[in-house]
Structure formats: structure tokens, C-alpha cells
Short mmCIF file of C-alpha atoms in Angstrom, two decimals:
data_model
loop_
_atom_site.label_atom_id
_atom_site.label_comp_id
_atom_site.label_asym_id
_atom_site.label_seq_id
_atom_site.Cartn_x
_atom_site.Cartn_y
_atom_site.Cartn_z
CA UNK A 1 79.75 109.28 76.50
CA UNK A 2 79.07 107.72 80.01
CA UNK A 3 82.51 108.28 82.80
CA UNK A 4 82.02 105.10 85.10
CA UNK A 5 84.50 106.03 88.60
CA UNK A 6 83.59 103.51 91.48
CA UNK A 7 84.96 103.56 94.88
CA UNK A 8 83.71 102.60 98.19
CA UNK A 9 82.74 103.46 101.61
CA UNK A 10 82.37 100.60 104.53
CA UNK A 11 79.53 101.17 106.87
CA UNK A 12 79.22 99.56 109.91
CA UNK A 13 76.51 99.22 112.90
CA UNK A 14 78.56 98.87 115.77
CA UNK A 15 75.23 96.67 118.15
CA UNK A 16 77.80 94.92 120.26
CA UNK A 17 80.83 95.49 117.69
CA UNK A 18 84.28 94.37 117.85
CA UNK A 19 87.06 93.38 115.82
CA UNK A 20 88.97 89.99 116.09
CA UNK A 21 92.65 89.96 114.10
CA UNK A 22 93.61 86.22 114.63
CA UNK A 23 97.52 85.33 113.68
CA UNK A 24 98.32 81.88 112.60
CA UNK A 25 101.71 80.44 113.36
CA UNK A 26 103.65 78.57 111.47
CA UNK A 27 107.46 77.27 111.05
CA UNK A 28 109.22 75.89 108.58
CA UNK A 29 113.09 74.79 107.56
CA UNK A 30 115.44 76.63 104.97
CA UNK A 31 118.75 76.20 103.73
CA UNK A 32 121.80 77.81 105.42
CA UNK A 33 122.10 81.32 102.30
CA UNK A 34 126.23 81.71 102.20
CA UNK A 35 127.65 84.58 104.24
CA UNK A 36 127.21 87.76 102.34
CA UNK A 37 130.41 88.80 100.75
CA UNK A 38 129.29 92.03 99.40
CA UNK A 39 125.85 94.12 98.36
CA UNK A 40 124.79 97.12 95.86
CA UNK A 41 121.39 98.59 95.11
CA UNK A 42 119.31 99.94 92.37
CA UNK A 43 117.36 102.98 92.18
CA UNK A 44 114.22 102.44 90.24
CA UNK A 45 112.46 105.90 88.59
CA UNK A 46 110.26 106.71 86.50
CA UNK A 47 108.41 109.76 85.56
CA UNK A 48 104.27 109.48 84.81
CA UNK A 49 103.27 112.59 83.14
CA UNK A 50 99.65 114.03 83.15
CA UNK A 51 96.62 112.57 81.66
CA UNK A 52 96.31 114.74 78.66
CA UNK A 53 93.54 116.92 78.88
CA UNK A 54 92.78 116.37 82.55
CA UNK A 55 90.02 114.34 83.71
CA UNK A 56 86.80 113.69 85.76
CA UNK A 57 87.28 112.05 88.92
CA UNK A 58 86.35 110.65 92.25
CA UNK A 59 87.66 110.52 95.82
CA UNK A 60 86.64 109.75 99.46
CA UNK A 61 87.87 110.90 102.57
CA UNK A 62 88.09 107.55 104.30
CA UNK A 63 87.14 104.19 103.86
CA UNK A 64 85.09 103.85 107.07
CA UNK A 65 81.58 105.09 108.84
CA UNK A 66 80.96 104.12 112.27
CA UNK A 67 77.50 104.15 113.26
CA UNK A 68 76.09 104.40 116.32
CA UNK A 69 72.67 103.96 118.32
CA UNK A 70 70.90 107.05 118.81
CA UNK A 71 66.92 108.10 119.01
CA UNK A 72 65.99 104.45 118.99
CA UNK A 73 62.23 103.70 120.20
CA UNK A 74 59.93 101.20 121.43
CA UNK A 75 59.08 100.19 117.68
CA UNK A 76 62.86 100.51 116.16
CA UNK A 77 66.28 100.68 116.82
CA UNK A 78 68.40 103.36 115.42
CA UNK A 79 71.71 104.24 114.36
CA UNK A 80 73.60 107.25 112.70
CA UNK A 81 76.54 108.28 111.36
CA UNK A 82 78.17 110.24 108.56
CA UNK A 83 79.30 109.71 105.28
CA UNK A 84 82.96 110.50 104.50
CA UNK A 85 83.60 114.13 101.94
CA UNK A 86 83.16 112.82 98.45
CA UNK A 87 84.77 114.80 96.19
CA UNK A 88 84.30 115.20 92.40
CA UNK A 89 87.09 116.61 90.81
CA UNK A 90 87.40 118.04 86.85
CA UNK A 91 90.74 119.15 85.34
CA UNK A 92 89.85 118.64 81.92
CA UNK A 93 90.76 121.55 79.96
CA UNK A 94 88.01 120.93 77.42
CA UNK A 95 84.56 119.86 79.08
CA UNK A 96 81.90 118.58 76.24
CA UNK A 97 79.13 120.93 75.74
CA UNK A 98 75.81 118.85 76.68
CA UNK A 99 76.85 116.91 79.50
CA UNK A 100 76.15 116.45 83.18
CA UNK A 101 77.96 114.43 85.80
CA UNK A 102 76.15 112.86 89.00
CA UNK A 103 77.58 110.73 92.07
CA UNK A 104 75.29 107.75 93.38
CA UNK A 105 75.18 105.58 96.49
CA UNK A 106 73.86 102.16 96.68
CA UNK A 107 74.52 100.02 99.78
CA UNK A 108 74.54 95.94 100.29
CA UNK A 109 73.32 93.91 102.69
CA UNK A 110 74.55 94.51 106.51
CA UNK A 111 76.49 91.21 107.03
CA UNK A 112 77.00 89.65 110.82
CA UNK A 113 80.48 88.91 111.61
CA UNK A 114 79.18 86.26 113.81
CA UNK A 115 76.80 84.69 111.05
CA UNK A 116 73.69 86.77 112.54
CA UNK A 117 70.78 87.08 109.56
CA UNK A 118 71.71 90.18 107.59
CA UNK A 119 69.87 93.71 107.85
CA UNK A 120 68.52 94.12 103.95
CA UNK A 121 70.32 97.72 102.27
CA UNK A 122 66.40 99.35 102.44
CA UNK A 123 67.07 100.09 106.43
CA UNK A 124 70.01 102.20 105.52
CA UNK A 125 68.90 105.89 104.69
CA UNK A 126 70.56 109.54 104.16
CA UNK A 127 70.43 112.77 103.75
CA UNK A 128 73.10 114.66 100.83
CA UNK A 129 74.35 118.20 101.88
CA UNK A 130 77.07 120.22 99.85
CA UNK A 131 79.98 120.74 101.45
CA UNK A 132 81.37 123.13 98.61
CA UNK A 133 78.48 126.08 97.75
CA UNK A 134 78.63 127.69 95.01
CA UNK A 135 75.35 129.40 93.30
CA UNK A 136 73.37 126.63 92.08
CA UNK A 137 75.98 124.44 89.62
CA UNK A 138 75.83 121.60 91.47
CA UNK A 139 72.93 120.41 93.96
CA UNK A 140 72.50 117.86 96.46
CA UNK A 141 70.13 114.66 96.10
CA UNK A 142 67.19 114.07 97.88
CA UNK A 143 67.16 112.50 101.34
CA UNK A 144 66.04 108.92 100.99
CA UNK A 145 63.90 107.32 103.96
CA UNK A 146 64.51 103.93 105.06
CA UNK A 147 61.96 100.89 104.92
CA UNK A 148 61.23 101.30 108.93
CA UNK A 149 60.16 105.09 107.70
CA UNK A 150 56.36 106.23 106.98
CA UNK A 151 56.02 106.87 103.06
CA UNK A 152 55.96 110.81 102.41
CA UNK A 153 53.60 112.46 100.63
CA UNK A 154 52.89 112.76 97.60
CA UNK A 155 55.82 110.55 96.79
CA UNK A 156 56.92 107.88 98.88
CA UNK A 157 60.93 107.91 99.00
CA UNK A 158 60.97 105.38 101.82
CA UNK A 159 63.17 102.47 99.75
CA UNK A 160 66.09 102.95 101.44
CA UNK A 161 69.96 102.61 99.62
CA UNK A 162 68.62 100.02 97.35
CA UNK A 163 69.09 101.07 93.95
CA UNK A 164 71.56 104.05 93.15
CA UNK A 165 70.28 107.46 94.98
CA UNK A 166 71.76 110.69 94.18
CA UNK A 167 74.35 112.05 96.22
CA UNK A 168 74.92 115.44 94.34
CA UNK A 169 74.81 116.52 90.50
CA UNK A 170 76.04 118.94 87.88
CA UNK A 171 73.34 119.80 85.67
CA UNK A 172 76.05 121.14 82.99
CA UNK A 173 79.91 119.97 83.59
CA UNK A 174 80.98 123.04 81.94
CA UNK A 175 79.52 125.23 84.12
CA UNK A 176 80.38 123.12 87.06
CA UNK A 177 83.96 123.60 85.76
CA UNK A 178 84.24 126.74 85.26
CA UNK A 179 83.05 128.08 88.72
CA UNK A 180 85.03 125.63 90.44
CA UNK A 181 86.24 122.83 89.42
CA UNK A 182 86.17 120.61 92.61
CA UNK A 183 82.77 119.90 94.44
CA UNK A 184 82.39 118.09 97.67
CA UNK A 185 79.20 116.44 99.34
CA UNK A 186 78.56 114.13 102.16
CA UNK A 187 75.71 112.51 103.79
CA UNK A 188 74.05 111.56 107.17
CA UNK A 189 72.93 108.43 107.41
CA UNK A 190 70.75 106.61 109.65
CA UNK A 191 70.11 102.94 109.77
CA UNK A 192 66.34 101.98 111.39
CA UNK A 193 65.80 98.09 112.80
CA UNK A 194 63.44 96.13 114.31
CA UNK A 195 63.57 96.82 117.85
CA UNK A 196 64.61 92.56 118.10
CA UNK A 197 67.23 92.73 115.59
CA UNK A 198 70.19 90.19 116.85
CA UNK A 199 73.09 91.84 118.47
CA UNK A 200 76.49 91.84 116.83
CA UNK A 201 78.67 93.53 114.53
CA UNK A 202 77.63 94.10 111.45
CA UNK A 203 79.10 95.44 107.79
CA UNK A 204 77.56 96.87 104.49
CA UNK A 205 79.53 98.00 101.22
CA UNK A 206 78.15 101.39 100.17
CA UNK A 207 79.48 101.80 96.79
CA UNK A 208 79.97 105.13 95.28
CA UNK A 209 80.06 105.89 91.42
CA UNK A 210 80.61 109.03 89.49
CA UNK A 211 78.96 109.23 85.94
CA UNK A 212 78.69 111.58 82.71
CA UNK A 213 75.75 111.58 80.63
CA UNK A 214 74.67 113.73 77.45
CA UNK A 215 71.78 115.07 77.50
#
């Protein structure tokens, strides 16, 4: 049984950022309504009960990540910021024995509001840390280098938020469940560009998915 949960996260390099809102004006003729005589209102309730059972879920704290130029050098430029608390988050009252649920990151291209050519997902990197401990039921993922970064030995992890990269895991949900039921991560993340990238402001989608796998 695979749980698909997506949400996501905007990242953007502030270079020379800034936000334009634009309102457009407009008018227009209407009828003359009748003069109101009289008025009532309707509540409208309803009740939503419970999923049965509980479920696995996803949130994030915030829908933004600002980042912004620091340690650059004479061969890059480079940026950093934080990724908002993802949280997992398992109320089911009956896990499955034999499964394990993961969260993974994978970021788009870093799109210039002012049509500048875009900064490809493999110069966005991070590094996972729990924010919730516990003894070793969940575990962070590995930090992932960017493009700009020398390969490490003996294996090279310098690819960047291309593909999906592990933010944290729960090698057994059952356990995961049991000793706590709620487990948050985050991330630092660091964006690396040519040192003659063009200035601007610039956006990427980093999308966010929680899954649950058998073994």
C-alpha cells in the first residue's frame, strides 16, 4: 500500500528581489436593485466527524523560505536559508505491520520574475535535521550537495534537489507510532551560482511528499 501526501514549500533567492502587486481598474454600469424592504439569514452547519481509524499525514509550517546571500566567493555566489518544520503526523489506531513511511523533497527550476534564464533545481542543496528526537525511530536524510559542490568521497551526492531526496524516515510506522506519534524535521538549504548569475528575483517550487511502503 503506497500513502501519496504532497504539499509545498516556495523558495526564493532574494539577488535584487522585490514584489510588484499591480491592480487593474475597471468600471462598469448596473441596474438601480429596489430599496430593501426587509432581510433574514441562514445559519449553515454541519458536523464532519473523524476519519475512521486515524490517518498518516503531512504539514508545513509556512509556505515560504527566504534566502539570502551569505559565504559567497570569487568562484560562486551563495545563498541560505531554512526549510519550514515538516511534520508527519499518525493517528491511526491500527498501523500495518511491515511498513515504513518517508518524506522527500524535490525542487524546480528557479524562475526570474523579470524573464532572467532560470537557475536549474541541481544548485539548490540541504541538509535534514530532526526537530523531534526520539531514540532512533525515525532518522534524518542525508545532506545533498549542490552541482557548484566538489563530489564526496566515496560517493558523490553532489546532484542537488533534482530527483526526490530524503528528508527524514520511519524504518517501521508502528514503532514510529507508538513512541510518538508526531515527528518533525527541517532542513538548511543553500543555493550555490555562478559568480555572473543575472540579478533579480527569483522562485522555485520545492515539493514535499509523504509516502508508505511495505517492505
Amino acid at each position: 500500500m503506497k500513502i501519496t501526501k504532497g504539499t509545498a514549500v516556495r523558495c526564493t533567492a532574494g539577488i535584487l528581489g522585490g514584489v510588484l502587486l499591480a491592480g487593474v481598474g475597471s468600471t462598469a454600469a448596473f441596474a438601480a436593485w429596489p430599496d430593501e424592504e426587509d432581510s433574514s439569514g441562514v445559519d449553515v452547519k454541519v458536523d464532519i466527524a473523524p476519519v475512521a481509524g486515524g490517518a498518516l499525514s503531512l504539514t508545513v509550517d509556512g509556505t515560504e523560505s527566504v534566502l539570502t546571500e551569505t559565504g559567497s566567493t570569487a568562484t560562486y555566489r551563495q545563498f541560505t536559508g531554512t526549510l519550514p518544520n515538516v511534520t508527519v503526523t499518525d493517528t491511526r489506531t491500527d498501523v500495518p505491520a511491515g511498513v515504513y513511511w518517508y518524506v522527500t523533497g524535490q525542487a524546480g527550476d528557479f524562475t526570474g520574475a523579470a524573464g532572467q534564464p532560470s537557475i536549474t533545481p541541481d544548485h539548490l542543496g540541504w541538509t535534514p535535521a530532526l526537530v523531534t528526537t526520539g531514540n532512533g525511530e525515525v532518522t534524518a536524510g542525508d545532506a545533498v550537495a549542490t552541482s557548484k559542490d566538489d563530489p564526496t568521497p566515496p560517493v558523490p551526492n553532489n546532484v542537488g534537489l533534482v530527483g526526490q531526496e530524503m528528508l527524514q524516515i520511519a524504518l517501521d510506522s508502528a514503532e514510529a507510532k507508538a513512541a510518538a506519534g508526531q515527528w518533525t524535521a527541517n532542513a538548511d538549504l543553500v543555493l550555490k551560482t555562478d559568480v555572473n548569475v543575472a540579478p533579480g528575483s527569483y522562485t522555485s517550487l520545492l515539493t514535499l511528499s509523504l509516502f508508505e511502503d511495505a517492505y
